[in-house]
Tab-separated table of N, CA, C and O in Angstrom:
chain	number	residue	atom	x	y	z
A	1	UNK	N	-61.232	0.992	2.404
A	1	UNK	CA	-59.922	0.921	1.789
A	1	UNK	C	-59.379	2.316	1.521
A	1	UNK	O	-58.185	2.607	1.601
A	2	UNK	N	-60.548	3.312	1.133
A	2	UNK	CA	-60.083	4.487	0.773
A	2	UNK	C	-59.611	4.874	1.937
A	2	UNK	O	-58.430	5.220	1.906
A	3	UNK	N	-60.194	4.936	3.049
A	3	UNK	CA	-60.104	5.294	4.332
A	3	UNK	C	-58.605	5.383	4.890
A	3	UNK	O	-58.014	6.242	5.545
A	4	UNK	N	-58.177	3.957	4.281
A	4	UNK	CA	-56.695	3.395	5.022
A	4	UNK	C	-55.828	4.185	4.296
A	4	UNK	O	-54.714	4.364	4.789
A	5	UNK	N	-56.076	4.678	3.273
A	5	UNK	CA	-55.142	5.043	2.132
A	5	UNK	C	-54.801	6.397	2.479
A	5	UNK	O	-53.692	6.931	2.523
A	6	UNK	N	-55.972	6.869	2.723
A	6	UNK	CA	-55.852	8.489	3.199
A	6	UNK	C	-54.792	8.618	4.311
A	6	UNK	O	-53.700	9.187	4.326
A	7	UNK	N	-55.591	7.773	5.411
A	7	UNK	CA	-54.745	7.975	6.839
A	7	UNK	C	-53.073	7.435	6.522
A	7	UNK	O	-52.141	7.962	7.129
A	8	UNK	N	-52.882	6.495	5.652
A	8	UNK	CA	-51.535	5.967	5.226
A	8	UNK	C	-50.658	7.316	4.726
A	8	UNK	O	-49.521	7.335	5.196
A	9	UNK	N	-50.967	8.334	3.937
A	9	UNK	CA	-50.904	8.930	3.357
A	9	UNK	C	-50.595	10.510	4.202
A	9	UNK	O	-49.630	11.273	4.164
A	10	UNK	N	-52.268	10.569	5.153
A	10	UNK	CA	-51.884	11.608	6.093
A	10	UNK	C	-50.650	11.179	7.043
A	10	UNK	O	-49.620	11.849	6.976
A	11	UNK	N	-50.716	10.222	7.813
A	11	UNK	CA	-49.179	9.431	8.587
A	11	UNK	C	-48.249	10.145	7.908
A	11	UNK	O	-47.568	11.044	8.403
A	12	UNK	N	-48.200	9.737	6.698
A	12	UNK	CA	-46.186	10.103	5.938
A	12	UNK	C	-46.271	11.860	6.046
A	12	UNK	O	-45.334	12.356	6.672
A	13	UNK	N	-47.084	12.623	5.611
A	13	UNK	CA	-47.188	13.633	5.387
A	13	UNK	C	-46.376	14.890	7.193
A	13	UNK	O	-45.770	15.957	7.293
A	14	UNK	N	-47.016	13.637	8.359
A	14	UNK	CA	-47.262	14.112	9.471
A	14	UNK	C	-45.454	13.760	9.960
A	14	UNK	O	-44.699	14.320	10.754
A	15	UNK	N	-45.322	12.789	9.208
A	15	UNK	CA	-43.587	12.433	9.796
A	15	UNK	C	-42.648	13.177	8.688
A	15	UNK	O	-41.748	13.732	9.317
A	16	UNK	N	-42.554	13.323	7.809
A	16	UNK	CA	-41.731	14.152	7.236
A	16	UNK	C	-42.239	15.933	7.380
A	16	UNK	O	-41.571	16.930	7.108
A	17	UNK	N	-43.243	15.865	7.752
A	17	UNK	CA	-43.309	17.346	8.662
A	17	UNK	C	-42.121	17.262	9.927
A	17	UNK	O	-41.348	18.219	9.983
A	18	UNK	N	-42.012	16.542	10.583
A	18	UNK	CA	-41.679	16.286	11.699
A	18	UNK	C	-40.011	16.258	11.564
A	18	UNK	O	-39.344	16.700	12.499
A	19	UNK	N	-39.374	15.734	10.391
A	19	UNK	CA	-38.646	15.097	10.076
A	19	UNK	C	-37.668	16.649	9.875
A	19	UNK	O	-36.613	17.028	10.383
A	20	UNK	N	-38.749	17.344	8.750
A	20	UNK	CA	-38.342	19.023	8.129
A	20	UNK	C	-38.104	19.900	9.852
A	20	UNK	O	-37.280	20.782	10.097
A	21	UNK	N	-38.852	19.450	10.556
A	21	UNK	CA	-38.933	20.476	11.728
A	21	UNK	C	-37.916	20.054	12.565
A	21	UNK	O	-37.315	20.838	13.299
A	22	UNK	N	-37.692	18.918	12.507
A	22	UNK	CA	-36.114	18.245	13.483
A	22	UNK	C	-35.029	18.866	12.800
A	22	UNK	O	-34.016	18.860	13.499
A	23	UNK	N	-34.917	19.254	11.988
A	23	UNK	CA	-33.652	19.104	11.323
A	23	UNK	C	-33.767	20.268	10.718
A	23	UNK	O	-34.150	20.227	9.549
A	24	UNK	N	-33.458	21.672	11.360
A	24	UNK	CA	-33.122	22.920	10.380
A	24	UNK	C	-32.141	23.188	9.536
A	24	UNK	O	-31.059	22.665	9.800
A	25	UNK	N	-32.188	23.621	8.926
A	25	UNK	CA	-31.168	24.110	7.553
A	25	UNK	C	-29.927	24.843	8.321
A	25	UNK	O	-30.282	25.844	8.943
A	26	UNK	N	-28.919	24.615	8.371
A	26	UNK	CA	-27.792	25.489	9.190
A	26	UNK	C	-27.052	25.749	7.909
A	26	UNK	O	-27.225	25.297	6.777
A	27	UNK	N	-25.836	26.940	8.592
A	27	UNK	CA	-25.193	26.976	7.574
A	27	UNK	C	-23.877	26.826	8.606
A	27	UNK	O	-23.806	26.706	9.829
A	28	UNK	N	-22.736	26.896	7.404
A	28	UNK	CA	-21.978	26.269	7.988
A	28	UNK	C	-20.780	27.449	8.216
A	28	UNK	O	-20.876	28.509	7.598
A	29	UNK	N	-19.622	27.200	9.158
A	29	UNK	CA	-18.932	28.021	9.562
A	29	UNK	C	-17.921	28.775	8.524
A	29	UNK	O	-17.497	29.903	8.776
A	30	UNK	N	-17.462	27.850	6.983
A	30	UNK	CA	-17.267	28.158	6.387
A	30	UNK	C	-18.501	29.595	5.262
A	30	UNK	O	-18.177	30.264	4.281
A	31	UNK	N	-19.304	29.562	5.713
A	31	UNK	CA	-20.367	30.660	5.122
A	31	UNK	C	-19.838	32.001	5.796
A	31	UNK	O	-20.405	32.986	5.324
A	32	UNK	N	-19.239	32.185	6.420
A	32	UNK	CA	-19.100	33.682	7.660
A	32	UNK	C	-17.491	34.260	7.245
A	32	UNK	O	-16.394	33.731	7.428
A	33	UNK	N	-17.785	35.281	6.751
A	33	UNK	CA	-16.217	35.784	7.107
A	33	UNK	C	-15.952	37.507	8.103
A	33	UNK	O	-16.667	38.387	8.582
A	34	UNK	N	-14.725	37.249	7.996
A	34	UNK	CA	-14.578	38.986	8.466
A	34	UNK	C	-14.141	39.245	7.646
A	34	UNK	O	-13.627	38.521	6.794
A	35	UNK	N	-14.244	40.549	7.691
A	35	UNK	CA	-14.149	41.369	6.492
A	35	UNK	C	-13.622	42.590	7.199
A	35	UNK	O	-14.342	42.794	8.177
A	36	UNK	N	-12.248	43.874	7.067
A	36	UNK	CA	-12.118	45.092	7.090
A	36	UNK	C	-12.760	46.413	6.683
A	36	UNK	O	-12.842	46.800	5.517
A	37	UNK	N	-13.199	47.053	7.733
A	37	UNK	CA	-13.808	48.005	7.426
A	37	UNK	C	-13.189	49.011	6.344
A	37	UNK	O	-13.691	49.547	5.357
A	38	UNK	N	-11.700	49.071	6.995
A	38	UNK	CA	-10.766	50.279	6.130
A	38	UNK	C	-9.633	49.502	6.370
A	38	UNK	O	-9.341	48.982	7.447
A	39	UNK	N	-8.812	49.424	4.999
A	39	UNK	CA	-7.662	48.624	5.484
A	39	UNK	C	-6.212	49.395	5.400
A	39	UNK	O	-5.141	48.959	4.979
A	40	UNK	N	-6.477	50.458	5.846
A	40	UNK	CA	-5.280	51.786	6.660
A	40	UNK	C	-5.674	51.986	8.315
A	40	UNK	O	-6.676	52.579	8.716
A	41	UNK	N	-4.682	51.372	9.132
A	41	UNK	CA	-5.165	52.206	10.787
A	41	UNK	C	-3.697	53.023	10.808
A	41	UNK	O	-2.762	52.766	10.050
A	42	UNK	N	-3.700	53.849	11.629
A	42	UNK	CA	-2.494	55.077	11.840
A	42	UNK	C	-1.552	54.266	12.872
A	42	UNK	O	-2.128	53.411	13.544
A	43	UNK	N	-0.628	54.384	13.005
A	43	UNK	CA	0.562	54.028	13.767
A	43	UNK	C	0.252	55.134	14.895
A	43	UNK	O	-0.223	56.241	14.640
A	44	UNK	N	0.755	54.449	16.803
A	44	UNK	CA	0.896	55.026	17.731
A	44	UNK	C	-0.602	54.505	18.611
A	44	UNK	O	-1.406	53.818	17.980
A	45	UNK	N	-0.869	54.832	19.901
A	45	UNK	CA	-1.707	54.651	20.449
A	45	UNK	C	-3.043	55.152	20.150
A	45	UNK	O	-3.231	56.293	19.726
A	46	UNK	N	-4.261	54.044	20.434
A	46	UNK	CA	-5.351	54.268	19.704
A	46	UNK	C	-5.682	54.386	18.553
A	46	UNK	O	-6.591	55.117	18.158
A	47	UNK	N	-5.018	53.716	17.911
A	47	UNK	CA	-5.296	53.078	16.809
A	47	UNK	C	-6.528	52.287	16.475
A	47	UNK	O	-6.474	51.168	16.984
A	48	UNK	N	-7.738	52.532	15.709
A	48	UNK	CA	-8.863	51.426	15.972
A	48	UNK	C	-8.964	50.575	14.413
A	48	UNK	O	-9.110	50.951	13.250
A	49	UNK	N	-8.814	49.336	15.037
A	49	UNK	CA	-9.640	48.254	13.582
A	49	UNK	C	-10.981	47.781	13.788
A	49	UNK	O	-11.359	47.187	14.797
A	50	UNK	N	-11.758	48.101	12.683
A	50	UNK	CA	-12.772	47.706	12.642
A	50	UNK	C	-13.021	46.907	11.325
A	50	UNK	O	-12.656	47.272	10.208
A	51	UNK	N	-13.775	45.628	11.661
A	51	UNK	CA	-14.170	44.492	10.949
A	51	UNK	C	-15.524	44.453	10.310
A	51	UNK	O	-15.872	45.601	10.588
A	52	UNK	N	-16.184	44.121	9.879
A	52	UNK	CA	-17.722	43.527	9.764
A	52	UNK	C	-17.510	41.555	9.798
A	52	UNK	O	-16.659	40.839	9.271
A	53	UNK	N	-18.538	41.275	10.539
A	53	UNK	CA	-18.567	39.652	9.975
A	53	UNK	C	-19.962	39.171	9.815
A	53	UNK	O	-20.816	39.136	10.702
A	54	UNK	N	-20.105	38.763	8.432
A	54	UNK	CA	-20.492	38.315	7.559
A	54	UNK	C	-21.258	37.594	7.427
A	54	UNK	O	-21.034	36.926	8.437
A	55	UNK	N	-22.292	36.992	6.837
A	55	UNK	CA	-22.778	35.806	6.404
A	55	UNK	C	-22.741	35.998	4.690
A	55	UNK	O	-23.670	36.702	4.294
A	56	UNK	N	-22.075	35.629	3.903
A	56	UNK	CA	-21.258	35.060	2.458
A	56	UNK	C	-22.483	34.956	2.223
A	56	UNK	O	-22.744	35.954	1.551
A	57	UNK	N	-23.901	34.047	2.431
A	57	UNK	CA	-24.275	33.246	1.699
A	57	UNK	C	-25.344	34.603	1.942
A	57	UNK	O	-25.130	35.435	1.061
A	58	UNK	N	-26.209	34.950	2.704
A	58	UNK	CA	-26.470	36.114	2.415
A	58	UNK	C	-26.244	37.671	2.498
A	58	UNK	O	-27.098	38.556	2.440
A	59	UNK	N	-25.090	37.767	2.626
A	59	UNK	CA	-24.444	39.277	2.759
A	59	UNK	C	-25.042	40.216	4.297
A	59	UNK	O	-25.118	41.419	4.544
A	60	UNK	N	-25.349	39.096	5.007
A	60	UNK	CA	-26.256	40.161	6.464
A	60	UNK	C	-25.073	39.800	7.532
A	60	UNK	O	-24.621	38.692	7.822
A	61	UNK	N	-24.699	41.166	8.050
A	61	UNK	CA	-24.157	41.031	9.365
A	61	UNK	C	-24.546	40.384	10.244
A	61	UNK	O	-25.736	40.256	10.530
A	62	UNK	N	-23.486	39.797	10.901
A	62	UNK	CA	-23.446	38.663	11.823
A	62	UNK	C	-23.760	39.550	13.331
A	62	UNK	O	-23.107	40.497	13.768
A	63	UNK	N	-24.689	39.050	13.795
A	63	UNK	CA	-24.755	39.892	15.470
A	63	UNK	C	-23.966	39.411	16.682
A	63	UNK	O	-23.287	38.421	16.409
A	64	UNK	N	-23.878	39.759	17.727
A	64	UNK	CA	-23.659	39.051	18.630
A	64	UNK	C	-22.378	37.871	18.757
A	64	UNK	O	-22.543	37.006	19.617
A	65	UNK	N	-21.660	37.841	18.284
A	65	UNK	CA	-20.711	36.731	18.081
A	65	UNK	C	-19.448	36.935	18.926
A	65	UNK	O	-18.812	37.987	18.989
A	66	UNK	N	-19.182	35.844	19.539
A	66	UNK	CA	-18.495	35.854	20.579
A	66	UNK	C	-16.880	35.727	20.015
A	66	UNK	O	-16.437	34.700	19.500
A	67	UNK	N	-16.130	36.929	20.213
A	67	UNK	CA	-14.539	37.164	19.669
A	67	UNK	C	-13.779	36.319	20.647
A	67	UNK	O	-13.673	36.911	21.721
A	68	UNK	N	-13.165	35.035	20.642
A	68	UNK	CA	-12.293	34.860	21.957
A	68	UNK	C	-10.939	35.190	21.354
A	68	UNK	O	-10.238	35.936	22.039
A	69	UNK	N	-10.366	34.704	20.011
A	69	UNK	CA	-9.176	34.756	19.764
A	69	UNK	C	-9.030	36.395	19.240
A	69	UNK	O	-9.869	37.217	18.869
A	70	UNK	N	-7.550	36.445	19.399
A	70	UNK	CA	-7.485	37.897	18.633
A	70	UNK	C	-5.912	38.314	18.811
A	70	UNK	O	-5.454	38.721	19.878
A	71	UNK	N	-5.199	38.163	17.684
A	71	UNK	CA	-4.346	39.000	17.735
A	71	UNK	C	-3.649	39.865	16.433
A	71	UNK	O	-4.233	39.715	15.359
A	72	UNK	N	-2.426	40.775	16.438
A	72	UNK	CA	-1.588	41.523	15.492
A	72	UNK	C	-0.513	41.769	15.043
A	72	UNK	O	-0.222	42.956	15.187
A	73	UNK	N	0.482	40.980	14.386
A	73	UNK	CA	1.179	40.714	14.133
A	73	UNK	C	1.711	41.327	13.197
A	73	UNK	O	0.811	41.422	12.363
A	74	UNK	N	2.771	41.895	12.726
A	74	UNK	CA	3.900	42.071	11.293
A	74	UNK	C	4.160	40.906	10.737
A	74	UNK	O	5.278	40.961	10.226
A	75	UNK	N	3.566	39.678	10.562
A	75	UNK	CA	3.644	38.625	9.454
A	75	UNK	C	3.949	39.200	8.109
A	75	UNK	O	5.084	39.148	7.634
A	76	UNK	N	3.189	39.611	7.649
A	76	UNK	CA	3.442	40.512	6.569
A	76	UNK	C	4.267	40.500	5.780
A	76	UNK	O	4.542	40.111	4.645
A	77	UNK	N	4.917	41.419	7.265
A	77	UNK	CA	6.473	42.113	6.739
A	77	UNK	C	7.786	41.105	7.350
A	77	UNK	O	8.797	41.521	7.916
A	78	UNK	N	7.423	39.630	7.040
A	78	UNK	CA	8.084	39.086	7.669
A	78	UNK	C	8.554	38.713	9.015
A	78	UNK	O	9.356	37.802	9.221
A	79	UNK	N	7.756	39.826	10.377
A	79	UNK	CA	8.603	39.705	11.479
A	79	UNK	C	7.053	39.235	12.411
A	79	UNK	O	6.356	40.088	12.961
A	80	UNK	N	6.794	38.038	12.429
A	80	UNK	CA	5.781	37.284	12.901
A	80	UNK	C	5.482	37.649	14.448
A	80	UNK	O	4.356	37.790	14.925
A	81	UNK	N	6.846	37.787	15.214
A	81	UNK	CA	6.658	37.975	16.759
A	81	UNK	C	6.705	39.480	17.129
A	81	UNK	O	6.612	39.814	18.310
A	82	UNK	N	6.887	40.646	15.860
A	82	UNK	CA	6.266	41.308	16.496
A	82	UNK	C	4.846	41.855	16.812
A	82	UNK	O	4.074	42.253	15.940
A	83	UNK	N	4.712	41.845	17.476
A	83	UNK	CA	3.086	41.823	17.876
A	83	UNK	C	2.603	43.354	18.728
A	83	UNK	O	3.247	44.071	19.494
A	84	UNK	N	1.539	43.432	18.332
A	84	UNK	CA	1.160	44.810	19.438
A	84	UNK	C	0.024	44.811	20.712
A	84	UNK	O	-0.448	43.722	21.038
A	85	UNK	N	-0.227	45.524	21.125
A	85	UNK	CA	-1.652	45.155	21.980
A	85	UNK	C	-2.861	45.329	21.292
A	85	UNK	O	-3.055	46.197	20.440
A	86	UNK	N	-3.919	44.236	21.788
A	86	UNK	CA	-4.892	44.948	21.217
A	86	UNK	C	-6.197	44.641	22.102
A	86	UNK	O	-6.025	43.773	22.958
A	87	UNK	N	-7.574	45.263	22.024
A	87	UNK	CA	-8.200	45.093	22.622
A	87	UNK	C	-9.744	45.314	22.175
A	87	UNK	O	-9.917	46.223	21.362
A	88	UNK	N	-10.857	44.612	22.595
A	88	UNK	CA	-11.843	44.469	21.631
A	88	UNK	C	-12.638	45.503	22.183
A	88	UNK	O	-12.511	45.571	23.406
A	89	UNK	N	-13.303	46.211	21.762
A	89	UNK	CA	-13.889	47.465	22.032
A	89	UNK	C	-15.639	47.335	22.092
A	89	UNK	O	-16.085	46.302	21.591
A	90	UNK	N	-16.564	48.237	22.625
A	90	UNK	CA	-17.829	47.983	22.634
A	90	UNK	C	-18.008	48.420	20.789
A	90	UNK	O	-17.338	49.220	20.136
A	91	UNK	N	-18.927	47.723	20.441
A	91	UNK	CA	-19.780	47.764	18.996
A	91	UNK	C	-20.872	48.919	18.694
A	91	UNK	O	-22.087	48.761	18.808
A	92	UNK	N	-20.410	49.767	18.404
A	92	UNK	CA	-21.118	50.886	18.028
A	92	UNK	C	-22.268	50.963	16.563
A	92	UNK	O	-23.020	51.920	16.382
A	93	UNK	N	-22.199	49.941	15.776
A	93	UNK	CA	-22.656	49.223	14.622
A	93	UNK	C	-22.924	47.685	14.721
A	93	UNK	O	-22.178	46.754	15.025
A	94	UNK	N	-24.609	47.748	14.261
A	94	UNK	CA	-24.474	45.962	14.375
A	94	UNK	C	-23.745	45.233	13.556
A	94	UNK	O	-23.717	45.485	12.351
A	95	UNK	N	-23.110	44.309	14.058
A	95	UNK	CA	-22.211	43.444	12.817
A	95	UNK	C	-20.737	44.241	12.914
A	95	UNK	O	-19.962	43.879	12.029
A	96	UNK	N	-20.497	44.707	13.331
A	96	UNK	CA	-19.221	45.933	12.991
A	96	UNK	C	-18.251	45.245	14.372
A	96	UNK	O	-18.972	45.525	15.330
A	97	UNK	N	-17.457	44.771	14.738
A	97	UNK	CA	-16.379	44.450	15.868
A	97	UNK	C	-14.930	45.560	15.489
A	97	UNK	O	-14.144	45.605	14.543
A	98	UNK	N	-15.085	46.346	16.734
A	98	UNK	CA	-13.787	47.499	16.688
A	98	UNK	C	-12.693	46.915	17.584
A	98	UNK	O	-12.967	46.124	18.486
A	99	UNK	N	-11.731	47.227	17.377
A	99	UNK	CA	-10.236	46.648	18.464
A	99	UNK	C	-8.932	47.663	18.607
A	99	UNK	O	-7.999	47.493	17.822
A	100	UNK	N	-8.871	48.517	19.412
A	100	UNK	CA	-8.185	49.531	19.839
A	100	UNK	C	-6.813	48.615	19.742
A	100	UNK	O	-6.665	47.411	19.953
A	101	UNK	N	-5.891	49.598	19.357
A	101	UNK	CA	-4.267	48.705	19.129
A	101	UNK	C	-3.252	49.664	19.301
A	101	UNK	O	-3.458	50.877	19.260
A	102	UNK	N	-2.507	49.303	19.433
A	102	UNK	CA	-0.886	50.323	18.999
A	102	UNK	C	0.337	49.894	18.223
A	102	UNK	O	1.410	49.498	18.678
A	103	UNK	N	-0.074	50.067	16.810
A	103	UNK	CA	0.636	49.486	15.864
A	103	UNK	C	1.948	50.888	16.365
A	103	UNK	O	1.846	52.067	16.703
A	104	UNK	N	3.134	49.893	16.156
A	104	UNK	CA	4.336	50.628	16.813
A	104	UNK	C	5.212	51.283	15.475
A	104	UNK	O	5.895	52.305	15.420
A	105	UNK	N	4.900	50.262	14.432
A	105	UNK	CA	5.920	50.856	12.619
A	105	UNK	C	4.934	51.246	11.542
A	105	UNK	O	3.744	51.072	11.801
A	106	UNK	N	5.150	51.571	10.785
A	106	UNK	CA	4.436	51.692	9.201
A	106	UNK	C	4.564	49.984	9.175
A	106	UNK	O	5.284	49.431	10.007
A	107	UNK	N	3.824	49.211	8.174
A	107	UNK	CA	4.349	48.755	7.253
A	107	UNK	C	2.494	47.573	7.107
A	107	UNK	O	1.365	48.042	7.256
A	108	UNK	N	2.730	46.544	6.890
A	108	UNK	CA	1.733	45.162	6.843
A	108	UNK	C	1.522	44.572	8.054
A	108	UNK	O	2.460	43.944	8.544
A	109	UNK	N	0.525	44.640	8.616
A	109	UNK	CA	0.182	43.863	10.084
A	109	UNK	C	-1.041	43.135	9.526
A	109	UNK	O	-1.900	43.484	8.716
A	110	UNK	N	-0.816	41.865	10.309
A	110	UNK	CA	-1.742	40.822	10.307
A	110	UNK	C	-3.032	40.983	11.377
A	110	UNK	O	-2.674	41.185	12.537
A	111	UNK	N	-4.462	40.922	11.149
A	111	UNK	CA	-5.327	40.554	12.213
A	111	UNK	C	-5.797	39.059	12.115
A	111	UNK	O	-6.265	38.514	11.115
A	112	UNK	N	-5.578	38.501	13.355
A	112	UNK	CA	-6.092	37.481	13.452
A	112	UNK	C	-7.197	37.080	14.116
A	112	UNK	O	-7.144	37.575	15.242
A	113	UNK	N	-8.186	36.420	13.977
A	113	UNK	CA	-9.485	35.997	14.711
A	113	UNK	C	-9.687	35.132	14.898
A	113	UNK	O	-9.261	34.242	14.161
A	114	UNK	N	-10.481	34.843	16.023
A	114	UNK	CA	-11.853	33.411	16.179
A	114	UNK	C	-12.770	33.850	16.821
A	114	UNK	O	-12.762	34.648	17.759
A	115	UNK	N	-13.931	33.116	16.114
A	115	UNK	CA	-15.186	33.969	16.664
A	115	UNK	C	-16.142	32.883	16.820
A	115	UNK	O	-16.107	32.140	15.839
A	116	UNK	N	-17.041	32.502	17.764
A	116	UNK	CA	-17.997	31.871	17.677
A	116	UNK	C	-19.054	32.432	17.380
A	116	UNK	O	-19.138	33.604	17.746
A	117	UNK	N	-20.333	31.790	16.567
A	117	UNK	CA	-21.270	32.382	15.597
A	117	UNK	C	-22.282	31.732	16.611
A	117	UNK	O	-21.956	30.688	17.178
A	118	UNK	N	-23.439	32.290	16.843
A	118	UNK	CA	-24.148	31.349	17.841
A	118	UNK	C	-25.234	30.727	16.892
A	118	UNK	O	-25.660	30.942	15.758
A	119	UNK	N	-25.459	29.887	17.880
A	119	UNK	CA	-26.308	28.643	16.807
A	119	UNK	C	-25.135	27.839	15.514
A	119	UNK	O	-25.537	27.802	14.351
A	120	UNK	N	-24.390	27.525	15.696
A	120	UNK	CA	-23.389	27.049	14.878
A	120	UNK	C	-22.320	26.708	15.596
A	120	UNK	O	-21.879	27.351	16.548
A	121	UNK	N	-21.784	25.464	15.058
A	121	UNK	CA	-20.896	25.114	15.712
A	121	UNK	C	-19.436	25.399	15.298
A	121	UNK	O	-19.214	26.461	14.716
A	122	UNK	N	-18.877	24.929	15.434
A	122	UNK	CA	-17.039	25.336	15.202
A	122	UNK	C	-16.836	26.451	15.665
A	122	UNK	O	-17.485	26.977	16.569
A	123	UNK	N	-15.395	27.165	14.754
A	123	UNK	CA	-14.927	28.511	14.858
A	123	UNK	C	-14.800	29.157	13.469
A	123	UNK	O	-14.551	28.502	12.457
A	124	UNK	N	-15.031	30.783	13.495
A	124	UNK	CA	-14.854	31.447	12.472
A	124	UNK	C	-13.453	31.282	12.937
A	124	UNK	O	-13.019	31.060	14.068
A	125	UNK	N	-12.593	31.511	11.327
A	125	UNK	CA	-11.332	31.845	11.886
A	125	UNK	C	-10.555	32.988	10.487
A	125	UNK	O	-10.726	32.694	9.304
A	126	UNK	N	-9.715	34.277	10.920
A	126	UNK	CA	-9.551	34.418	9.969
A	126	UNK	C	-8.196	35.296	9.564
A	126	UNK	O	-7.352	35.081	10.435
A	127	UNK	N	-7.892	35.843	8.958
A	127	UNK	CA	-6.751	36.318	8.974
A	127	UNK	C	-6.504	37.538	8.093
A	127	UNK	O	-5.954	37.072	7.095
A	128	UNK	N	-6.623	38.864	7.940
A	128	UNK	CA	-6.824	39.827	7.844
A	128	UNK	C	-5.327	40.899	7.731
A	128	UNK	O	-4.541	41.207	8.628
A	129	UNK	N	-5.330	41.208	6.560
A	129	UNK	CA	-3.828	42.407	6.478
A	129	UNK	C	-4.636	43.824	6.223
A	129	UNK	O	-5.708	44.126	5.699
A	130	UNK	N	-3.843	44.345	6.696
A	130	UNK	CA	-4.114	45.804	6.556
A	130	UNK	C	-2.875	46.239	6.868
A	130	UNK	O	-1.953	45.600	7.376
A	131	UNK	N	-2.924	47.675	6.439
A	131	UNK	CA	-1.695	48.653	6.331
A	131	UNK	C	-1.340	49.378	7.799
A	131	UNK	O	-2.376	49.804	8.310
A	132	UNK	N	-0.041	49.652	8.684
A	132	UNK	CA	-0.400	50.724	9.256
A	132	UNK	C	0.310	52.357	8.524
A	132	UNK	O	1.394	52.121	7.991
A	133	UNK	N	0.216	52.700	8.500
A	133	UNK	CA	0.155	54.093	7.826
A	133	UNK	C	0.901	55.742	9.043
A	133	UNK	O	0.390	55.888	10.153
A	134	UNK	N	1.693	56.431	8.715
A	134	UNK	CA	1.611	57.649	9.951
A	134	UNK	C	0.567	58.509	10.013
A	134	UNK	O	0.524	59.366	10.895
């Protein structure tokens, strides 16, 4: 009887092992943000923004994460369509995403993102002001 009890016992032990190992702890897309490195870039060509993105829940840069969306806008300052170029640059810092631009006025420009986080599903998404400055 003892016998059965044990093995009854080892069984559950062996499936909720199983159960913990199916099913990892994720976090979720809401945990990740971007964040501005410096939130002044200079007006005129070559202009660079640089980001960090995040994990919130423990403060460690995010590696590797795939940027598809991206753009820069004067939302701001009210004028939504004007927009500038921009372009995502190699990562010289882990966690760090740079984006060469040519903010054309002074004033409030918008960055916008989406980023896929790997191993996680959805999209980061985010929306980012900074100054441009002469």
């Amino acid at each position: 009887m003892n016998l059965l009890k044990n093995a009854a016992a080892l069984a559950a032990l062996i499936g909720f092992a199983w159960i913990a190992i199916g099913s990892p702890a994720r976090a979720d897309v809401k945990d990740y943000e971007f964040q501005l490195v410096q939130s002044q870039v200079k007006t005129g060509d070559g202009g660079i923004v640089a980001v960090r993105l995040v994990n919130k829940k423990t403060g460690k840069p995010v590696l590797d994460a795939v940027i598809f969306a991206k753009r820069i806008d004067m939302a701001p300052d009210g004028m939504p369509t004007m927009e500038a170029p921009i372009e995502l640059l190699p990562s010289t810092e882990p966690g760090i995403y740079r984006f060469k631009t040519n903010l054309s006025m002074v004033g409030g420009w918008q960055l916008s993102l989406g980023a896929k986080v790997q191993g996680e599903t959805g999209t980061v998404e985010s929306k980012l002001v900074l100054k441009a400055t002469r």
